[in-house]
XYZ file of C-alpha atoms in Angstrom:
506
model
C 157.716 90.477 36.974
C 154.801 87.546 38.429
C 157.723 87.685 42.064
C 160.117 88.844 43.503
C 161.714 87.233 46.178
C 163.597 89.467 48.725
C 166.244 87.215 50.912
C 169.148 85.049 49.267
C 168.941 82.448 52.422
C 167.548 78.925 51.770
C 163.820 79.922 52.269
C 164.577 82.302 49.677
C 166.222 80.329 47.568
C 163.678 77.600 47.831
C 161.253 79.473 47.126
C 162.452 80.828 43.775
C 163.522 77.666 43.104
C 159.618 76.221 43.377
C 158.563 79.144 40.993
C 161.113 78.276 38.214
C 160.188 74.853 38.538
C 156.478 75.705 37.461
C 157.479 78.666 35.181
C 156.563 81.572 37.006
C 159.413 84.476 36.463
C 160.759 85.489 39.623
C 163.968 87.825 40.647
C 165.945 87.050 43.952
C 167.021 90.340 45.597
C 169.472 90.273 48.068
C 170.752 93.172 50.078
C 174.260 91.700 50.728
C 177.102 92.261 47.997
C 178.353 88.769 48.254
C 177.090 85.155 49.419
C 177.409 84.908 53.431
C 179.967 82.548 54.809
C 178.321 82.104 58.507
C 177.476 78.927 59.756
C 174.953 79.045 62.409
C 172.478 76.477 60.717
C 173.272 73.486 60.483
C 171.044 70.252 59.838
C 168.167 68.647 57.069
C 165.398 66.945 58.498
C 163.874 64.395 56.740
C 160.758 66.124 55.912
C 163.051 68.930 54.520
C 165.011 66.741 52.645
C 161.920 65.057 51.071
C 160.571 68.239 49.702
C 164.062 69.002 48.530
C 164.441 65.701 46.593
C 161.333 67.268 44.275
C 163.743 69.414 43.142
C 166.278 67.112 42.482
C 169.182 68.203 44.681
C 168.650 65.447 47.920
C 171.121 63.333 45.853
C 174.202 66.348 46.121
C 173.491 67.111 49.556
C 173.233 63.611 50.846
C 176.853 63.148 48.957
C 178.282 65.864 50.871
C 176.105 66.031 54.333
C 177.192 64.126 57.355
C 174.347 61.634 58.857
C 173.975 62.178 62.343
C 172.895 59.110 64.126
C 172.704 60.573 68.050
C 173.811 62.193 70.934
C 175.742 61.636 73.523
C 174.921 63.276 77.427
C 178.073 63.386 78.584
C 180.004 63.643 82.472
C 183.819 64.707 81.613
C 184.693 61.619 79.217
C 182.450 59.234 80.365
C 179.024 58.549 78.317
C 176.235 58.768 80.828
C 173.874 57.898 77.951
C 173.036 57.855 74.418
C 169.801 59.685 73.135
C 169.725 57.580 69.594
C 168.025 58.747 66.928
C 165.453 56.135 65.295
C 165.229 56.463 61.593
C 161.596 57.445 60.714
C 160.103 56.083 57.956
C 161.280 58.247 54.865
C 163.707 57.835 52.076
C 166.176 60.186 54.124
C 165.790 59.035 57.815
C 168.449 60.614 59.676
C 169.356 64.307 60.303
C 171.544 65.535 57.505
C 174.560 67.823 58.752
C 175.649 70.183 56.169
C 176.279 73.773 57.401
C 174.388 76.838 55.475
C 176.822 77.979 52.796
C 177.488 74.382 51.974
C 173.495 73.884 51.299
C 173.137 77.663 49.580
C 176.043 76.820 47.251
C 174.116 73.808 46.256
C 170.806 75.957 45.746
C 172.904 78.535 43.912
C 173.981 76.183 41.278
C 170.205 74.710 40.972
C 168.708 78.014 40.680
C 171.614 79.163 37.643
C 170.715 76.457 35.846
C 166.930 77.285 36.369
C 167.976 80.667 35.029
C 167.162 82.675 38.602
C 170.122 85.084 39.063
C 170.339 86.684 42.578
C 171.117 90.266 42.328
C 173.275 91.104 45.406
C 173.940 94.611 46.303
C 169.790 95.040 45.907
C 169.038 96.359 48.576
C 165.055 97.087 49.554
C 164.168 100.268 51.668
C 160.196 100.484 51.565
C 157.112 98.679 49.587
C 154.106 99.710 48.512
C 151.102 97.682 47.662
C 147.393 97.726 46.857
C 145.077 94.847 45.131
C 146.894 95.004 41.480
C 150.773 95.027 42.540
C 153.689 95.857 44.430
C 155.696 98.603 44.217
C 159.488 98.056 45.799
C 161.809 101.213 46.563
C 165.829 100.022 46.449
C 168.296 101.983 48.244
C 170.413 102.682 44.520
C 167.274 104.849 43.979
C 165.545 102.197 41.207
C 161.809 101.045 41.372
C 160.444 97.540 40.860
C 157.357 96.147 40.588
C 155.698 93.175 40.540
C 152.436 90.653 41.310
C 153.538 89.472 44.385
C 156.113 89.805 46.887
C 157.988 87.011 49.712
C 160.195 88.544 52.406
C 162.497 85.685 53.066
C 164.965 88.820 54.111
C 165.860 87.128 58.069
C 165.045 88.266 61.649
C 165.679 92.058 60.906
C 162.879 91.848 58.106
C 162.710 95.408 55.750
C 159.594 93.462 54.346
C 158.151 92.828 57.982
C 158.830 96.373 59.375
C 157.434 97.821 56.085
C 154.554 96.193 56.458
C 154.084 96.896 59.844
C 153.501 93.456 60.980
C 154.498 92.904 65.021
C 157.287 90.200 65.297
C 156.049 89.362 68.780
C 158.356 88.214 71.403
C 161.883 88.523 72.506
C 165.652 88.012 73.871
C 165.443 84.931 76.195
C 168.482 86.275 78.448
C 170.828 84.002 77.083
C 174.354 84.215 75.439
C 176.286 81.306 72.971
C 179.460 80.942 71.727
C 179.274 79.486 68.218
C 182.611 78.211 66.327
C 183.973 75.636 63.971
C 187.034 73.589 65.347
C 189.130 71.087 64.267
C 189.888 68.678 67.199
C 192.951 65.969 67.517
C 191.777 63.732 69.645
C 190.278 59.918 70.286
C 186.191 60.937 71.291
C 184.684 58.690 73.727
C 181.332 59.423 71.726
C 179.811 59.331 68.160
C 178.805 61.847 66.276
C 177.394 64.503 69.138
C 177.493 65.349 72.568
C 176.211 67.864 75.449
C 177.511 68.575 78.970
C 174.994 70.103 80.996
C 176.903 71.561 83.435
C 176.707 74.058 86.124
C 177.139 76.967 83.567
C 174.716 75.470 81.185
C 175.599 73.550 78.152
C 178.550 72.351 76.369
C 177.695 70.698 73.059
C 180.118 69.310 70.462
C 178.540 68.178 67.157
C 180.495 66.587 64.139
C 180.392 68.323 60.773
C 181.455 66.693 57.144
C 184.474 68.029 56.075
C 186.656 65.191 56.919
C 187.779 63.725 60.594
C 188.466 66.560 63.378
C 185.708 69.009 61.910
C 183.253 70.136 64.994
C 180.843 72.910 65.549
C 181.130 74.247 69.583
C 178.004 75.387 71.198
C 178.055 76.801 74.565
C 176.171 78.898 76.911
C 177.905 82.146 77.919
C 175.339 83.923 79.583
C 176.347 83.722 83.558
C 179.719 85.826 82.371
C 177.778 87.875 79.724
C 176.062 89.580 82.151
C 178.857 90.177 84.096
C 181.042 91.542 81.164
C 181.293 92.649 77.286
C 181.814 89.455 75.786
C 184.036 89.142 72.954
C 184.347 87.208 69.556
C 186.722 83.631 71.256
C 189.846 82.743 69.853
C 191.745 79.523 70.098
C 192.750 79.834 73.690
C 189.264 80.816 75.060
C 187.444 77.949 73.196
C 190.224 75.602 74.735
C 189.958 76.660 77.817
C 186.101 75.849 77.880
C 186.357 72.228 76.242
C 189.135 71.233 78.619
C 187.539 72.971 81.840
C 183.584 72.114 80.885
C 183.908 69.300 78.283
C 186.069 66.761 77.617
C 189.756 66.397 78.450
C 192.517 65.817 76.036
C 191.159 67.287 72.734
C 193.241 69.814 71.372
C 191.907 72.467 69.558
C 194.381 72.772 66.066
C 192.118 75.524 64.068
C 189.489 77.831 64.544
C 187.333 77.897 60.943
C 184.688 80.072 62.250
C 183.658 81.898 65.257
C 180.328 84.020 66.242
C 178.263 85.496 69.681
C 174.814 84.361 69.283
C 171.922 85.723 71.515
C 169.075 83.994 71.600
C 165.441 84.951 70.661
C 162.293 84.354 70.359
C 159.753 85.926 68.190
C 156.443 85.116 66.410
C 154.878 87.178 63.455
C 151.413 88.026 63.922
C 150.915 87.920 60.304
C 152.597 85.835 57.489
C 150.679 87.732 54.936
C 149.545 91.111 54.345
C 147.569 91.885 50.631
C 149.877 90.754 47.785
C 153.471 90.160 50.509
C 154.150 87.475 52.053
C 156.624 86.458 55.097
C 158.834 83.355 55.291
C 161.606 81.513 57.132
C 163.422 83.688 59.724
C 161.360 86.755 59.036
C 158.020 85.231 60.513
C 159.836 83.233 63.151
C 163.249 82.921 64.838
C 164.057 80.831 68.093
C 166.928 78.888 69.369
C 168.949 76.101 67.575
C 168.118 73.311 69.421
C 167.348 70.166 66.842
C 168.214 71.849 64.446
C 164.581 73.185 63.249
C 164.606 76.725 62.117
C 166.249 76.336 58.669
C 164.255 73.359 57.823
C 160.303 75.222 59.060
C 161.769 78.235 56.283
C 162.286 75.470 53.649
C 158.494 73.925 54.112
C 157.256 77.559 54.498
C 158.661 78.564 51.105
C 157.091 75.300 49.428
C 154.012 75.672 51.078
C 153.881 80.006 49.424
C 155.394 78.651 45.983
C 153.597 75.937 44.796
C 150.259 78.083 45.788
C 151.620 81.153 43.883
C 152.009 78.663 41.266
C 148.783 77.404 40.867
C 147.476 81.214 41.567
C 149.368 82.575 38.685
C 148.148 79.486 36.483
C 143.970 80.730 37.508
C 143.441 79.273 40.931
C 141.748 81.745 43.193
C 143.722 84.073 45.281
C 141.814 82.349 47.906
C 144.272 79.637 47.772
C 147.158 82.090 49.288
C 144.978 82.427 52.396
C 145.767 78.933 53.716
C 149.503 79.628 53.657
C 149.625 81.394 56.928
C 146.526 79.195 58.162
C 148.692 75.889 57.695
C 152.127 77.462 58.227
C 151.649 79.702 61.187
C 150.485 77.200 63.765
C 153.499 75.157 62.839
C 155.651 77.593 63.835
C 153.792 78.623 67.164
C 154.545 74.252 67.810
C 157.817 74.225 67.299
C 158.639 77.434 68.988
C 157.056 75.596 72.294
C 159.095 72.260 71.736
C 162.160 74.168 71.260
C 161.615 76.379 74.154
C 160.777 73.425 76.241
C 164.239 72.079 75.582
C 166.001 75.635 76.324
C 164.974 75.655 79.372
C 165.823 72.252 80.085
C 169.035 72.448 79.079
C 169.485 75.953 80.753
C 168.720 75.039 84.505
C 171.307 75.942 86.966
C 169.671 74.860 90.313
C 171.268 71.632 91.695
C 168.190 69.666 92.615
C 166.532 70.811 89.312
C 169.752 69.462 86.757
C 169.860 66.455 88.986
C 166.605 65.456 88.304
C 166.905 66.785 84.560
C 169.627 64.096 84.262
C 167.479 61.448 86.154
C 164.433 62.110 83.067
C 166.969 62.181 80.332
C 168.786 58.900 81.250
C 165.688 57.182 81.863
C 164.163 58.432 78.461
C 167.586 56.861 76.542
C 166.425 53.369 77.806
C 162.429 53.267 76.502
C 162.511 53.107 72.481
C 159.116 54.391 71.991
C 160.980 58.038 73.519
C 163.464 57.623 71.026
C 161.292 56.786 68.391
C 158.531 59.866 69.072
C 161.733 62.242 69.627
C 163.385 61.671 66.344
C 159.658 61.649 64.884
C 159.408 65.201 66.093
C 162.330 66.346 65.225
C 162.309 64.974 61.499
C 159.317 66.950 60.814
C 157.565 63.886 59.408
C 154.754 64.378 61.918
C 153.654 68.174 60.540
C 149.824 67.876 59.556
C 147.823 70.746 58.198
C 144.009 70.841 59.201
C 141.190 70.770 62.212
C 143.265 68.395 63.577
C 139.883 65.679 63.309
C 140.425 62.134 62.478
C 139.779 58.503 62.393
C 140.241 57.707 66.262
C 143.628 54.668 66.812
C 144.287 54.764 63.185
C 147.317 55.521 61.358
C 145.809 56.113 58.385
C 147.221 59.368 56.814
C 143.852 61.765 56.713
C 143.431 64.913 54.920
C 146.247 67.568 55.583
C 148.882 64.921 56.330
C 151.979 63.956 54.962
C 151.838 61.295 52.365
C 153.732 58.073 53.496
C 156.169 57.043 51.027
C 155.991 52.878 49.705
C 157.755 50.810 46.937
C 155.897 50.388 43.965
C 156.863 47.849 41.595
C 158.785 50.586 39.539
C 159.951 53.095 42.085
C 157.918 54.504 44.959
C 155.163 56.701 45.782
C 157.459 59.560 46.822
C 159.130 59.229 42.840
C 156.004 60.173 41.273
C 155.313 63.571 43.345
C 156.476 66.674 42.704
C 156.401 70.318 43.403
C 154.950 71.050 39.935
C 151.606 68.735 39.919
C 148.820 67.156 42.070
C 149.318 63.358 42.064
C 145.958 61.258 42.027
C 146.438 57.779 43.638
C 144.284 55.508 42.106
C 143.286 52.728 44.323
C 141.733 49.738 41.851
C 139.452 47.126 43.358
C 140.822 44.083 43.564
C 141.800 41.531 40.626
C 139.497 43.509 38.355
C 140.751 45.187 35.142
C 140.279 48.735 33.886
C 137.410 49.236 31.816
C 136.989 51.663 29.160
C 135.417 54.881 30.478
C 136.193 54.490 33.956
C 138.111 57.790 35.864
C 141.495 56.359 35.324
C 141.265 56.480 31.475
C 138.806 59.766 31.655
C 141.543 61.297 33.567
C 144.654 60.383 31.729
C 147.913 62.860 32.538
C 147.684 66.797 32.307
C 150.410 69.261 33.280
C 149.286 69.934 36.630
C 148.220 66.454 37.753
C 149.249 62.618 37.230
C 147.763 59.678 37.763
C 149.397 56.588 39.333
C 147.081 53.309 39.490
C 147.586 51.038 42.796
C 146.576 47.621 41.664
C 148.104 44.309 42.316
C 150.324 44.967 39.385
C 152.156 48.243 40.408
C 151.598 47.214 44.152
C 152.521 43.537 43.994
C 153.399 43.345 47.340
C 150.658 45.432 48.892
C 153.157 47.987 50.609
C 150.912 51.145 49.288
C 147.733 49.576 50.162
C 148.984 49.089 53.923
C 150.514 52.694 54.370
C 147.733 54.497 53.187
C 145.081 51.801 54.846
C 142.923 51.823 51.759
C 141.039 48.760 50.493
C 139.217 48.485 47.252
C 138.389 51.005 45.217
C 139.455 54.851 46.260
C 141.333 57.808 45.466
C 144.105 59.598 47.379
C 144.979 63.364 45.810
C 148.583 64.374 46.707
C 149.235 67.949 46.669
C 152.419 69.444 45.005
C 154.072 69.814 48.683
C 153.248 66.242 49.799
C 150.004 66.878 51.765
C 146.990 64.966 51.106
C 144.557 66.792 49.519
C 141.532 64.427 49.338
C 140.395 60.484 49.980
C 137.517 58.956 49.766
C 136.072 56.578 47.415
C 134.339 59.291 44.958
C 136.523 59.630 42.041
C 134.136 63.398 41.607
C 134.996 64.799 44.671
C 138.443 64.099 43.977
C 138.476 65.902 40.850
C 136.399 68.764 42.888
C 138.962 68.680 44.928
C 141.382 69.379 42.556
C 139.342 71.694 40.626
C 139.225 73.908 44.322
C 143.023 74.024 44.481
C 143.780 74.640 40.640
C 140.563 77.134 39.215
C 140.112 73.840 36.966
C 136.243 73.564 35.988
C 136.975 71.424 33.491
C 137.074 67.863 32.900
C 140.531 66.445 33.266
């Protein structure tokens, strides 16, 4: 077996799902006996969503998911602002509310049909590996082996602590309730809302399932350390909405209810020889805007499509870069989302007053909305030095790859996790002559090419977002990325050739 994925989460999921897609055999091991039915994560970011339209299931979740278009800060029943979310520019702007077993049923069905079977009850106890393959131990006594291995396997990692890798970090001191309520009442808000109160926040967010369907969030931890807290019922979670939220919804049903304790932790390593860590086993933090599910989505793209290319004769080499690109990402968002805990967290007087002061103030400039929901839609994520053209928007090596109407379809239609897409920027009303790269290069398996001229780009659109004029090249990797511009249609194919093993002409 070329992988074996250990985890049944999305990350794992997604990455098995990337494997199929380029034909590498992979087996999904998962060391529960039946699918999970919690709920903690909850939202698609664009960027996630993007990457998930490559393997055609955007179109099911978007049919089932609930757009979220704000939130609400909120003073008993009275809106003290609205933080609204500005669409970024992406065929999915908004944030996509679909709780986990809702999005694993839909990767479920995707990977049958890919012919990936998760084998639940599988449960790992040790690895061993050296520089040929991977030998996994299961606790029914059988042995597997295989090329490669990804832990996808959550916070309490048998991958990680096999390995030895630190998972640096910690409990932040802080208690949540978590639960799933259907409410009967008229809201005086959207779609979400927060009360930062004296006991930390109360935060109500709408979930699809019909009207009345909410997910409760609130901080615990002043009476956790006081006392053993246990799993709330009905009355406990009404008693908190009517004495710290808002007044007059009545709780009818309790779906789903859970004690979460937040941490944070950072691995030091993502990779160690032939296994790999991903999703909540090389980082976990809190929930807030909804980030965590969506970095172990991009960090299983990011591992599959190399393994891909590595099992097709691109240098091992290639694997290095996973932790080099995917690692800092984490570190970011860890900071950003820790930023907000404690924000959200403060009990001193003076300190929420002011809090409230920043927040309301921020709801009135557009530019804060606009850069907020940037951040939080993952659109932003860059891989690289971080070195670029100085005040230019001009997406540079390592970035995301802006999406733009073509005359048939867009940009973002003709990528794909299974192939490098080569932009081909013509000059200006001049025709394609025999000879030149775009008829040398033609279409392979592992890379297309899509001419920009005033034909496909009538109305300029891909010319603008990508702020090329006359002749050039743009090489998009399998994960979205740009892989190379520049005006040399050679060094594009060398950089192609560096990602793939290709020496050969194309």
């Amino acid at each position: 077996m070329s992988v074996l994925v250990v985890g049944a989460g999305p990350t794992g999921m997604v990455t098995a799902l990337v494997l199929a897609a380029n034909g590498v055999p992979c087996r999904v091991l998962e060391r529960r006996t039946h699918p999970s039915d919690g709920s903690r994560a909850l939202g698609l970011q664009a960027r996630s969503m993007e990457l998930l339209a490559g393997l055609g299931l955007a179109d099911e979740i978007e049919r089932v998911a609930y757009r979220l278009s704000g939130a609400s800060i909120m003073r008993g029943d009275a809106e003290l602002s609205r933080l609204a979310w500005v669409p970024p520019r992406s065929p999915y702007p908004y944030t996509y509310v679909l709780p986990q077993p809702g999005l694993e049923s839909i990767l479920r069905k995707a990977l049958r049909a890919a012919g990936v079977e998760i084998e639940y009850g599988a449960d790992v106890q040790d690895i061993d590996h050296n520089d040929e393959c991977v030998d996994v131990q299961l606790g029914d006594g059988r042995r597997l082996e295989c090329e490669w291995l990804v832990g996808a396997d959550g916070a309490r990692s048998t991958v990680r602590e096999a390995l030895g890798i630190s998972f640096t970090g910690g409990a932040t001191g802080e208690t949540y309730y978590l639960g799933d309520l259907r409410l009967e009442s008229k809201m005086s808000f959207q779609d979400s809302a927060m009360w930062l109160g004296p006991a930390g926040p109360l935060m109500l967010m709408r979930l699809p399932g019909g009207d009345g369907l909410w997910r409760v969030f609130a901080d615990m931890s002043d009476r956790s350390r006081r006392e053993e807290l246990r799993e709330p019922g009905i009355t406990e979670l009404q008693r908190l909405v009517d004495e710290r939220g808002t007044g007059g919804a009545r709780i009818t049903e309790v779906e789903w209810t859970s004690i979460f304790r937040t941490r944070v932790r950072l691995a030091d390593e993502y990779r160690r020889g032939r296994v790999f860590l991903a999703g909540d086993a090389a980082h976990i933090f809190p929930p807030f805007g909804g980030q965590g599910m969506n970095l172990g989505i991009q960090d299983a793209v990011n591992l599959a499509w190399r393994l891909a290319q590595v099992e097709s004769g691109a240098s091992p080499d290639l694997l290095d870069d996973y932790e080099t690109e995917r690692r800092p990402v984490a570190a970011s968002t860890i900071r950003d989302v820790e930023s907000r805990r404690r924000m959200y967290a403060l009990r001193n007087p003076l300190a929420r007053s002011l809090r409230d002061i920043v927040l309301r103030l921020g709801a009135r400039f557009p530019g804060a909305a606009r850069q907020a929901s940037l951040q939080n839609s993952q659109l932003a994520v860059r891989y690289g030095d971080g070195s670029r053209w100085p005040f230019t928007r001009r997406p540079a090596v390592g970035d995301r790859a802006p999406d733009a109407a073509l005359a048939d379809g867009t940009v973002h239609n003709r990528l794909a996790v299974t192939h490098f897409t080569l932009l081909h920027f013509r000059s200006e009303n001049r025709a394609e002559e025999p000879g030149e790269p775009l008829e040398a290069v033609g279409a392979t398996e592992r890379m297309i090419v899509v001419p920009i001229d005033d034909e496909t780009d009538p109305k300029r659109e891909v010319r603008k977002r990508f702020s090329m004029r006359g002749e050039g090249f743009v090489l998009v990797r399998p994960d979205g990325h740009v892989a190379y511009r520049g005006n040399e249609f050679a060094e594009a194919h060398r950089a192609f050739a560096r990602f793939t093993g290709s020496d050969r002409a194309v």
